[in-house]
PDB file of C-alpha atoms and ligand atoms in Angstrom:
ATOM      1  CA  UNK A   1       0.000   0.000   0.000  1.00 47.00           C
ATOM      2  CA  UNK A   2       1.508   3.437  -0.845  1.00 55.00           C
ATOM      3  CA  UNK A   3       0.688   6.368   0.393  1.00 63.00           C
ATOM      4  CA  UNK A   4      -1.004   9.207  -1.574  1.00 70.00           C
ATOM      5  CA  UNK A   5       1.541  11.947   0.329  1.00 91.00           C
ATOM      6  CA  UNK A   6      -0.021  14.808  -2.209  1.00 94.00           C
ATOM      7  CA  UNK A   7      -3.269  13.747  -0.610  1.00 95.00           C
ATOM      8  CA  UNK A   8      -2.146  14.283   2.777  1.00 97.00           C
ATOM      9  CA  UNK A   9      -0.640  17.862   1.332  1.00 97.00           C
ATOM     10  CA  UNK A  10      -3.762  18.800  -0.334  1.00 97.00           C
ATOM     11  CA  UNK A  11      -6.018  17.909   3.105  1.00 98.00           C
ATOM     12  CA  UNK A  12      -4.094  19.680   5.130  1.00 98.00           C
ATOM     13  CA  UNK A  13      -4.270  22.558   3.120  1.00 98.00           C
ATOM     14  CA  UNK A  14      -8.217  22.255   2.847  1.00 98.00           C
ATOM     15  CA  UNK A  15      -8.771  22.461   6.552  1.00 98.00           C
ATOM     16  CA  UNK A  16      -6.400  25.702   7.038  1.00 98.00           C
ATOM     17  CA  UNK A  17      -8.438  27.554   4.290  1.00 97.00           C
ATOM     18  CA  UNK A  18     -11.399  26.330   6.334  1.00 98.00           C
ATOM     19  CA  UNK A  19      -9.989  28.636   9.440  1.00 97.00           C
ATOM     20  CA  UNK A  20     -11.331  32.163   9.135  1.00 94.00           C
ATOM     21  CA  UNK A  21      -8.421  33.966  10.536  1.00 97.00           C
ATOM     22  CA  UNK A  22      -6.117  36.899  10.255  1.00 97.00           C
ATOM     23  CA  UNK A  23      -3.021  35.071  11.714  1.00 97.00           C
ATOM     24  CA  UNK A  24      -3.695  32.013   9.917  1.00 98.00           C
ATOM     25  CA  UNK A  25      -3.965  33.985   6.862  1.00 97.00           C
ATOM     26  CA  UNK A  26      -0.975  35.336   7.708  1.00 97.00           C
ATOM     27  CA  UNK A  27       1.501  32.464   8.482  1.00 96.00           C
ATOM     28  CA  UNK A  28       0.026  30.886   5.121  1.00 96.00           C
ATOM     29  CA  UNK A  29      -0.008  33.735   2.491  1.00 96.00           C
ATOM     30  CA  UNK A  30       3.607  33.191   1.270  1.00 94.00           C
ATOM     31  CA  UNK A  31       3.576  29.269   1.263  1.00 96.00           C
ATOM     32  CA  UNK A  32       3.813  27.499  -1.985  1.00 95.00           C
ATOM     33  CA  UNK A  33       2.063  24.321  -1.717  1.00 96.00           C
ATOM     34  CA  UNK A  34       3.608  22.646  -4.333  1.00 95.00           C
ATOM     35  CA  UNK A  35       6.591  21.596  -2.627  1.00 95.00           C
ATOM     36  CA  UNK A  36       9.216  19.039  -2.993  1.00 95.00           C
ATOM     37  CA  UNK A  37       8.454  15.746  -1.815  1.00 94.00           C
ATOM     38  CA  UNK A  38      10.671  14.341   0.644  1.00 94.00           C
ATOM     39  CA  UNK A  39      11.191  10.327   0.592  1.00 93.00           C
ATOM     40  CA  UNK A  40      10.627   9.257   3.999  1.00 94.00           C
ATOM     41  CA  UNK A  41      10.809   5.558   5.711  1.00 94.00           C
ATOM     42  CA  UNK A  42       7.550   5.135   7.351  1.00 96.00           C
ATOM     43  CA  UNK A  43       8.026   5.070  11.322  1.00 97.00           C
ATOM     44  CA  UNK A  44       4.961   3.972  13.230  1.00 97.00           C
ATOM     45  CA  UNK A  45       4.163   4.827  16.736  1.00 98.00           C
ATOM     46  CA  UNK A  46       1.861   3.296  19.353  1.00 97.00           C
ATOM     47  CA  UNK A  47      -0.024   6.644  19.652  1.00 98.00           C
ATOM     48  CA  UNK A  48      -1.545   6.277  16.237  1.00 98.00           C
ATOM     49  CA  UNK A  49      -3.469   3.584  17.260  1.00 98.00           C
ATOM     50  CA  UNK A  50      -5.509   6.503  18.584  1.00 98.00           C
ATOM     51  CA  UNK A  51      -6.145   8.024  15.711  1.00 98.00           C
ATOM     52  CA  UNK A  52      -9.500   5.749  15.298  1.00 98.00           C
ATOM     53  CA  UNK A  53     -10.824   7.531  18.158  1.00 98.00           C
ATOM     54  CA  UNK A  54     -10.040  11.058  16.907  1.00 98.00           C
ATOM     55  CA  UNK A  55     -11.664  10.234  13.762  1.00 98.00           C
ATOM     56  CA  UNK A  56     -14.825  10.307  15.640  1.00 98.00           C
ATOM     57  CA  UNK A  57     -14.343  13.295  17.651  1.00 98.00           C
ATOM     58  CA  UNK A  58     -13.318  15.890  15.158  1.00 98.00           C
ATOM     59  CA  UNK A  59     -15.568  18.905  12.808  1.00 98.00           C
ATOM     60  CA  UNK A  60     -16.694  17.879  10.003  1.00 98.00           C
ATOM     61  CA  UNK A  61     -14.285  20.344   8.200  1.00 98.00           C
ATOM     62  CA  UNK A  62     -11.246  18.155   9.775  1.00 98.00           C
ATOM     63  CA  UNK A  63     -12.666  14.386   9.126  1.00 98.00           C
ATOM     64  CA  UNK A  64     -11.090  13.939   6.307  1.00 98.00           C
ATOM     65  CA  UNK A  65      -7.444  15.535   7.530  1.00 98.00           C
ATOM     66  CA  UNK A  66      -8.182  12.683  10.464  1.00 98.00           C
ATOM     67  CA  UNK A  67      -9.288   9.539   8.330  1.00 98.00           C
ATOM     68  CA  UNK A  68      -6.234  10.179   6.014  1.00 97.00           C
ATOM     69  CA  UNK A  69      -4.038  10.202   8.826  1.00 98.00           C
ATOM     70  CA  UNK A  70      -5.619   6.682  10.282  1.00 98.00           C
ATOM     71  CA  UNK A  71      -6.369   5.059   7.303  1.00 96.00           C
ATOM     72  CA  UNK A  72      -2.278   6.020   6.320  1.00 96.00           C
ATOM     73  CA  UNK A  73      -0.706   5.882   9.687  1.00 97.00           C
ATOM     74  CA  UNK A  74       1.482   2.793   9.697  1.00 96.00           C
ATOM     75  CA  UNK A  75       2.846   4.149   6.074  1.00 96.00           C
ATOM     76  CA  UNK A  76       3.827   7.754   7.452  1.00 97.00           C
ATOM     77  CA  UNK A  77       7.142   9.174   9.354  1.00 97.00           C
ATOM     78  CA  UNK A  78       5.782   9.856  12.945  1.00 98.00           C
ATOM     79  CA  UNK A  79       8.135  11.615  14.944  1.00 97.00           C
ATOM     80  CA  UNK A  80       8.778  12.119  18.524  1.00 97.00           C
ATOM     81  CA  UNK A  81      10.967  14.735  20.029  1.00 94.00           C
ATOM     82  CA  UNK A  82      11.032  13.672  23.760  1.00 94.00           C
ATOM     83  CA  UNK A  83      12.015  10.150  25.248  1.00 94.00           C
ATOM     84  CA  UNK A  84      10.828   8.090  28.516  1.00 95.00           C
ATOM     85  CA  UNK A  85      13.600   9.798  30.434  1.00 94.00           C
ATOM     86  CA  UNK A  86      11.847  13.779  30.252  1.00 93.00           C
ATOM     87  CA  UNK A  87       8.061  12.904  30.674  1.00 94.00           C
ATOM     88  CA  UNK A  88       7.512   9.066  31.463  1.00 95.00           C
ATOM     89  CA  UNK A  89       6.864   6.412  29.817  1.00 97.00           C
ATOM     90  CA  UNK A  90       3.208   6.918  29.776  1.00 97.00           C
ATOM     91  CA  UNK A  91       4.009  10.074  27.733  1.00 97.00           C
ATOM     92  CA  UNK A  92       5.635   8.294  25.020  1.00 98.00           C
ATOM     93  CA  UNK A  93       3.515   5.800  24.604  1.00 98.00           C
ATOM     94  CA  UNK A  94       0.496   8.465  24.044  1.00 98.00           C
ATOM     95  CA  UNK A  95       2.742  10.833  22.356  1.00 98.00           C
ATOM     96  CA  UNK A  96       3.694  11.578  18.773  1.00 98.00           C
ATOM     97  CA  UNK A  97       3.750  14.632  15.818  1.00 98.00           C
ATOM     98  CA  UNK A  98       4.034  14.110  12.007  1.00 98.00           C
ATOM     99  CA  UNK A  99       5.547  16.759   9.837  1.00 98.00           C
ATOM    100  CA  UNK A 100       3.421  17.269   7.027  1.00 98.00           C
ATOM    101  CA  UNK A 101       6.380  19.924   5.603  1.00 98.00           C
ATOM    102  CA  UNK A 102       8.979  21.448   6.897  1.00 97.00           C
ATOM    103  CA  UNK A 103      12.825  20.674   7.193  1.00 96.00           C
ATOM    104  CA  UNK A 104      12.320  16.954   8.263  1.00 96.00           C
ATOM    105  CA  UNK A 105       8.766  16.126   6.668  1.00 97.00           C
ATOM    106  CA  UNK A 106       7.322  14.429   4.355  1.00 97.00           C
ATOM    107  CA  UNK A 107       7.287  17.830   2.240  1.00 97.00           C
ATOM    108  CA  UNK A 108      10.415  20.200   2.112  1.00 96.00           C
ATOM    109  CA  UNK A 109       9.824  23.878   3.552  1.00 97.00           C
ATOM    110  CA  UNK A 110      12.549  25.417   5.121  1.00 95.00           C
ATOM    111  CA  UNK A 111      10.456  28.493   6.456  1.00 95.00           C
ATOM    112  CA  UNK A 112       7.208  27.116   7.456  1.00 97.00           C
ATOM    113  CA  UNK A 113       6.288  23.809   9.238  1.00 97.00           C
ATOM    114  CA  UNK A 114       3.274  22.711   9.442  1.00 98.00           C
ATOM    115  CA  UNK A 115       1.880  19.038  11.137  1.00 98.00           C
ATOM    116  CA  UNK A 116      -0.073  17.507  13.626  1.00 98.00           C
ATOM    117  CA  UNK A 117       0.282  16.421  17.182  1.00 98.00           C
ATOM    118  CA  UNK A 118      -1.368  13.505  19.018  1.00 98.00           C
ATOM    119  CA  UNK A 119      -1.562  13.397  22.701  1.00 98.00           C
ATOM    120  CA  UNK A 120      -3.834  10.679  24.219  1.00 98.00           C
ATOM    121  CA  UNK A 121      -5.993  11.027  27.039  1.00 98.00           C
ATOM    122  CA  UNK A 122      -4.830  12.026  30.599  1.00 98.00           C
ATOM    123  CA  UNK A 123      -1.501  13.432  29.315  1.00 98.00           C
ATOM    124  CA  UNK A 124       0.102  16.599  30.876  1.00 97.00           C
ATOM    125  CA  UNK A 125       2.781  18.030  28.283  1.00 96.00           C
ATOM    126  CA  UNK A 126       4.654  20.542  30.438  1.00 95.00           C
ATOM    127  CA  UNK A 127       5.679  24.516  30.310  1.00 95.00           C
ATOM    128  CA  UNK A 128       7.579  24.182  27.014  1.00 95.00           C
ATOM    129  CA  UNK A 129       8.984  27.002  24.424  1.00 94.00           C
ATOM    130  CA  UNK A 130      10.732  27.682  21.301  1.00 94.00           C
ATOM    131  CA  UNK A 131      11.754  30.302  18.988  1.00 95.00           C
ATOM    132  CA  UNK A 132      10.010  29.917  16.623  1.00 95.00           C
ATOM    133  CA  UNK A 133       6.276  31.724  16.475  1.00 97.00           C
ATOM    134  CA  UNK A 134       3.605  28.959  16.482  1.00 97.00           C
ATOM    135  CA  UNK A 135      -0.009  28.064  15.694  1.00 98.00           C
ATOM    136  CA  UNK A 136      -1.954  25.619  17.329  1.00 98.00           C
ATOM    137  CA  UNK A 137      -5.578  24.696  15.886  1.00 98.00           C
ATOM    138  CA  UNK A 138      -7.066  21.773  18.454  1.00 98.00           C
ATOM    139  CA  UNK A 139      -9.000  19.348  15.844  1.00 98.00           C
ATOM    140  CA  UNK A 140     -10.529  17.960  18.750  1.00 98.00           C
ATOM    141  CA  UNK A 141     -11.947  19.426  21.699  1.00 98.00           C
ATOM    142  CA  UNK A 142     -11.604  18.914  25.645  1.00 98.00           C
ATOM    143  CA  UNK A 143      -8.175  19.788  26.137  1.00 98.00           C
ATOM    144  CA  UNK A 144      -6.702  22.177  28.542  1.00 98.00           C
ATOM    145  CA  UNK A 145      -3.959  24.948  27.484  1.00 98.00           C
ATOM    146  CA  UNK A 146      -2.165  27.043  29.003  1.00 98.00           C
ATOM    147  CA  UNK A 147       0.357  30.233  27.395  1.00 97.00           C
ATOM    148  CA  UNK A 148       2.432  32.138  29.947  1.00 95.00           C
ATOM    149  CA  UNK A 149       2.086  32.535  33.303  1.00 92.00           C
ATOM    150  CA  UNK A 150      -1.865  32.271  32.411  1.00 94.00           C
ATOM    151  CA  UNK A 151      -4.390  29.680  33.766  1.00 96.00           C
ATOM    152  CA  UNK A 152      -5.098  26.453  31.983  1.00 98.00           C
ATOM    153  CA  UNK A 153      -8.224  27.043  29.513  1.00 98.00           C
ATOM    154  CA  UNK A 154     -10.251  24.439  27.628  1.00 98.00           C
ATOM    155  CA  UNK A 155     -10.246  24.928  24.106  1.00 98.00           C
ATOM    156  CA  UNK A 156     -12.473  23.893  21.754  1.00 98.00           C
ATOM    157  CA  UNK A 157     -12.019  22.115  18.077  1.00 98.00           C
ATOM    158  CA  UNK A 158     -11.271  24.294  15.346  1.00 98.00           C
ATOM    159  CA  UNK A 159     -10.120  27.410  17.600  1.00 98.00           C
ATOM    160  CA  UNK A 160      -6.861  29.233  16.964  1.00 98.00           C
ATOM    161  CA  UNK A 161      -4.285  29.381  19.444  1.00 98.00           C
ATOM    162  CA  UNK A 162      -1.307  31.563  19.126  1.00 97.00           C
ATOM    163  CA  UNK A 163       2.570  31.076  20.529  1.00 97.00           C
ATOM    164  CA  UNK A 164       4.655  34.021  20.180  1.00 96.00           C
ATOM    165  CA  UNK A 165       8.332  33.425  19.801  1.00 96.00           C
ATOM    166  CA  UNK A 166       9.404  31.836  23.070  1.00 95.00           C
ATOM    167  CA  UNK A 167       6.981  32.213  25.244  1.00 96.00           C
ATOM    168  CA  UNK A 168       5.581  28.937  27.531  1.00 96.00           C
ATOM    169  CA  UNK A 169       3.050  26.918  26.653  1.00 97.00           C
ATOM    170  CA  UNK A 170       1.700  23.536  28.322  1.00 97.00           C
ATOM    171  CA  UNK A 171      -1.707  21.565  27.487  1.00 98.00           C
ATOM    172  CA  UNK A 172      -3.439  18.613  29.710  1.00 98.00           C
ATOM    173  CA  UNK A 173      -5.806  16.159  28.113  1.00 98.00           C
ATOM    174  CA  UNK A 174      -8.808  14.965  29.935  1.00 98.00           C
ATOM    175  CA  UNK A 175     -10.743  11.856  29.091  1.00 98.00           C
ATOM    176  CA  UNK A 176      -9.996  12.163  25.722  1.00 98.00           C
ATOM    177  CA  UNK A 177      -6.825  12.096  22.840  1.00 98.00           C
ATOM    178  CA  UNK A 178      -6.035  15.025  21.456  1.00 98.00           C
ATOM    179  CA  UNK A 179      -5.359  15.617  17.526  1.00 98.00           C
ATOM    180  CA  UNK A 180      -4.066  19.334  17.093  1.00 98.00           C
ATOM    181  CA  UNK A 181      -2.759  20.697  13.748  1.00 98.00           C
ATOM    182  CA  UNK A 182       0.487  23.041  14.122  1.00 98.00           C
ATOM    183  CA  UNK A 183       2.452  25.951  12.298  1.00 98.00           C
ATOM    184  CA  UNK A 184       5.798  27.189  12.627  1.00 97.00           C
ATOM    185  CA  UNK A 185       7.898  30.231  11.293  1.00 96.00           C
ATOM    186  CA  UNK A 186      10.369  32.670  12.200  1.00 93.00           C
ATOM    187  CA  UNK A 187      12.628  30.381  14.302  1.00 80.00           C
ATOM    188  CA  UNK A 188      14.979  27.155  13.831  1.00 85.00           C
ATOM    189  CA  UNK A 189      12.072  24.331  12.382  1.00 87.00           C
ATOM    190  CA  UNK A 190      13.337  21.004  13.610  1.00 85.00           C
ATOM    191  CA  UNK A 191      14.447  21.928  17.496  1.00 84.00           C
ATOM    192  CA  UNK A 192      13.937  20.444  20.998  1.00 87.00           C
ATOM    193  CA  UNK A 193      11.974  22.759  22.826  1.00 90.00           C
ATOM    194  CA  UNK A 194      12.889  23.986  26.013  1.00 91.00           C
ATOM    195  CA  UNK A 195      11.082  22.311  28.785  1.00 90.00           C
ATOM    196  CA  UNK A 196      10.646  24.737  31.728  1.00 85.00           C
ATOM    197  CA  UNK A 197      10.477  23.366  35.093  1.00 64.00           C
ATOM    198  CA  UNK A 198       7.404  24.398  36.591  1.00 49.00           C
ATOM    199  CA  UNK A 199       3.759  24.175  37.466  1.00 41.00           C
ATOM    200  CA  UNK A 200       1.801  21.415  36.137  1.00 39.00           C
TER     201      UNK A 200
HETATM  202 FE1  FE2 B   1       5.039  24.703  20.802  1.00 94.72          FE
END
């Protein structure tokens, strides 16, 4: 079975001209989205397996982003930046991102990422930042974020969360996985983010 990768391209790109938003707009308006392909081995992880869940739980405007992804996911290059020793075990095995394009995905971009993040349920991802200036679009709902020094919210599907350039960010999942869809720019693509000791 191969994958369609232009597929996977061309549905991520659907559901980001869905989102009716200036900084969206903004982050996107200078992409082209026919970019190289990038021949990648596929790499499974266990936290895929949750992807048949998420299917379920996400807008209508995201289903098809989310069946791609399970129907696909033992064929496509999941990544995972963190190992048992920084957040548990538990964490890793409920834990993964795939880069749709970007320096390491399955599409080359050297000034935008862009991808998706699964956390499974129960899962506290720490105080965390970067460099790079980020956008974070839950596809499903019920998880709790948190930017700065602020409280933790619960956001819902399909809303737009923003990252400036280095400042924290954390999220806890409650009784159900999370599938969120990310952007980067302005900072190194393919980094370890800082993890900041802290509340959580
Ligand atoms: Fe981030």
């Amino acid at each position: 079975l191969t994958t369609n990768f232009e597929e996977l391209l061309s549905l991520f790109r659907d559901y980001v001209l869905t989102l009716k938003d200036e900084r969206v707009a903004d982050f996107i308006a200078p992409l082209d989205w026919s970019m190289p392909h990038r021949n990648l081995q596929p790499h499974k992880l266990q936290s895929s397996s949750l992807l048949d869940r998420i299917t379920q739980l996400v807008s209508n405007d995201a289903r098809p982003l989310a069946a791609m992804l399970a129907e696909h996911r033992d064929d496509l290059h999941w990544g995972q930046t963190y190992k048992a020793d920084d957040f548990g075990q538990d964490f890793i095995d409920n834990y993964g991102w795939l880069e749709v394009f970007g320096t390491r995905g399955h599409f080359e971009n050297d000034a935008i990422a862009g991808g998706l993040l699964i956390l499974g349920p129960n899962i506290i991802y720490p105080d965390h930042h970067h460099v790079a200036e980020e956008i974070y679009v839950p596809l499903t709902g019920g998880t709790l974020w948190r930017k700065g020094e602020g409280d933790f919210i619960e956001r819902d599907a399909d809303e737009i969360i923003h990252h400036p350039s280095n400042v924290n960010h954390a999220m806890k999942t409650g009784s159900e996985p999370l599938l969120a869809l990310y952007l980067w720019r302005g900072g190194p693509l393919a980094v370890r983010p800082t993890v900041t000791n802290g509340r959580s």
